[in-house]
Amino acid sequence: MVWEGPDSPHRLIPRCPGGLYIAMARDDETCPEPHQQILEAMVAEAGPRATIERYDALHGWTFPERWCHDAEAAERAFRATQALFDRHVAG
């Protein structure tokens, strides 16, 4: 979600009209620490309609069939996603 250039998706976060929820894993090669910091800054700029969380879980933790599944973290992410839908879609 983060790369150099004006077309990087992270630059759209503050302009997105809907609610956003971003969940990040620790030690994630696909989203390293510098990218996580950039995403956090963009979410802060977006205001209260956007939420970002860092999970003490490995990339792929939400999938029960994966070796890295973390049931507690997956449930927390599910509840946060459901709350997003409740606020912005079902409402």
Short mmCIF file of C-alpha atoms in Angstrom, two decimals:
data_model
loop_
_atom_site.label_atom_id
_atom_site.label_comp_id
_atom_site.label_asym_id
_atom_site.label_seq_id
_atom_site.Cartn_x
_atom_site.Cartn_y
_atom_site.Cartn_z
CA MET A 1 0.00 0.00 0.00
CA VAL A 2 3.00 2.31 0.21
CA TRP A 3 5.48 3.14 -2.52
CA GLU A 4 7.14 6.22 -3.92
CA GLY A 5 5.13 8.29 -6.32
CA PRO A 6 1.90 10.24 -6.49
CA ASP A 7 -0.18 7.15 -7.30
CA SER A 8 0.67 5.20 -4.14
CA PRO A 9 -2.60 3.94 -2.56
CA HIS A 10 -1.67 5.30 0.88
CA ARG A 11 -2.12 8.82 -0.47
CA LEU A 12 -5.84 8.13 -0.98
CA ILE A 13 -6.54 7.44 2.70
CA PRO A 14 -7.24 11.07 3.73
CA ARG A 15 -9.47 11.55 0.65
CA CYS A 16 -11.51 8.36 1.01
CA PRO A 17 -15.11 9.38 1.75
CA GLY A 18 -16.05 6.17 3.57
CA GLY A 19 -14.89 4.49 6.73
CA LEU A 20 -11.57 2.68 6.79
CA TYR A 21 -10.10 0.01 9.03
CA ILE A 22 -6.50 -1.09 8.55
CA ALA A 23 -5.04 -3.96 10.57
CA MET A 24 -1.29 -4.54 10.47
CA ALA A 25 0.80 -7.47 11.64
CA ARG A 26 4.16 -7.33 13.38
CA ASP A 27 7.20 -8.43 11.40
CA ASP A 28 5.29 -8.18 8.13
CA GLU A 29 7.61 -8.19 5.13
CA THR A 30 4.79 -6.88 2.95
CA CYS A 31 4.29 -3.87 5.23
CA PRO A 32 7.53 -3.03 7.04
CA GLU A 33 7.79 -0.62 9.97
CA PRO A 34 8.46 2.50 7.84
CA HIS A 35 5.33 1.76 5.78
CA GLN A 36 3.29 1.17 8.91
CA GLN A 37 4.36 4.58 10.22
CA ILE A 38 3.33 6.23 6.94
CA LEU A 39 -0.05 4.49 7.05
CA GLU A 40 -0.57 5.62 10.64
CA ALA A 41 0.18 9.22 9.63
CA MET A 42 -2.30 9.05 6.75
CA VAL A 43 -5.00 7.59 9.00
CA ALA A 44 -4.39 10.35 11.55
CA GLU A 45 -4.83 12.89 8.76
CA ALA A 46 -8.09 11.22 7.69
CA GLY A 47 -9.67 11.77 11.09
CA PRO A 48 -12.16 9.71 13.07
CA ARG A 49 -13.68 7.82 10.14
CA ALA A 50 -10.43 5.87 9.75
CA THR A 51 -8.90 3.44 12.22
CA ILE A 52 -5.60 1.61 12.18
CA GLU A 53 -4.33 -1.07 14.53
CA ARG A 54 -1.11 -2.98 14.95
CA TYR A 55 -1.54 -6.58 16.01
CA ASP A 56 1.04 -8.63 17.84
CA ALA A 57 0.46 -11.38 15.31
CA LEU A 58 2.12 -12.63 12.16
CA HIS A 59 1.02 -11.76 8.63
CA GLY A 60 -1.97 -13.95 7.77
CA TRP A 61 -3.15 -14.32 11.36
CA THR A 62 -6.85 -14.03 10.52
CA PHE A 63 -7.05 -17.22 8.45
CA PRO A 64 -7.83 -20.32 10.57
CA GLU A 65 -6.12 -22.67 8.13
CA ARG A 66 -2.78 -20.81 8.24
CA TRP A 67 0.09 -21.89 10.48
CA CYS A 68 0.21 -18.38 11.97
CA HIS A 69 -3.48 -18.15 12.90
CA ASP A 70 -4.08 -16.18 16.09
CA ALA A 71 -7.67 -16.79 17.17
CA GLU A 72 -7.82 -13.95 19.71
CA ALA A 73 -6.35 -11.35 17.34
CA ALA A 74 -8.52 -12.63 14.48
CA GLU A 75 -11.65 -12.23 16.59
CA ARG A 76 -10.63 -8.70 17.56
CA ALA A 77 -10.04 -7.80 13.89
CA PHE A 78 -13.39 -9.34 12.94
CA ARG A 79 -15.20 -7.29 15.61
CA ALA A 80 -13.48 -4.11 14.39
CA THR A 81 -14.44 -4.87 10.79
CA GLN A 82 -18.03 -5.64 11.78
CA ALA A 83 -18.18 -2.33 13.70
CA LEU A 84 -16.94 -0.52 10.58
CA PHE A 85 -19.75 -2.06 8.52
CA ASP A 86 -22.29 -1.27 11.21
CA ARG A 87 -21.25 2.40 11.26
CA HIS A 88 -20.79 3.00 7.55
CA VAL A 89 -22.89 0.46 5.66
CA ALA A 90 -25.74 -0.83 7.78
CA GLY A 91 -26.47 2.53 9.40
#
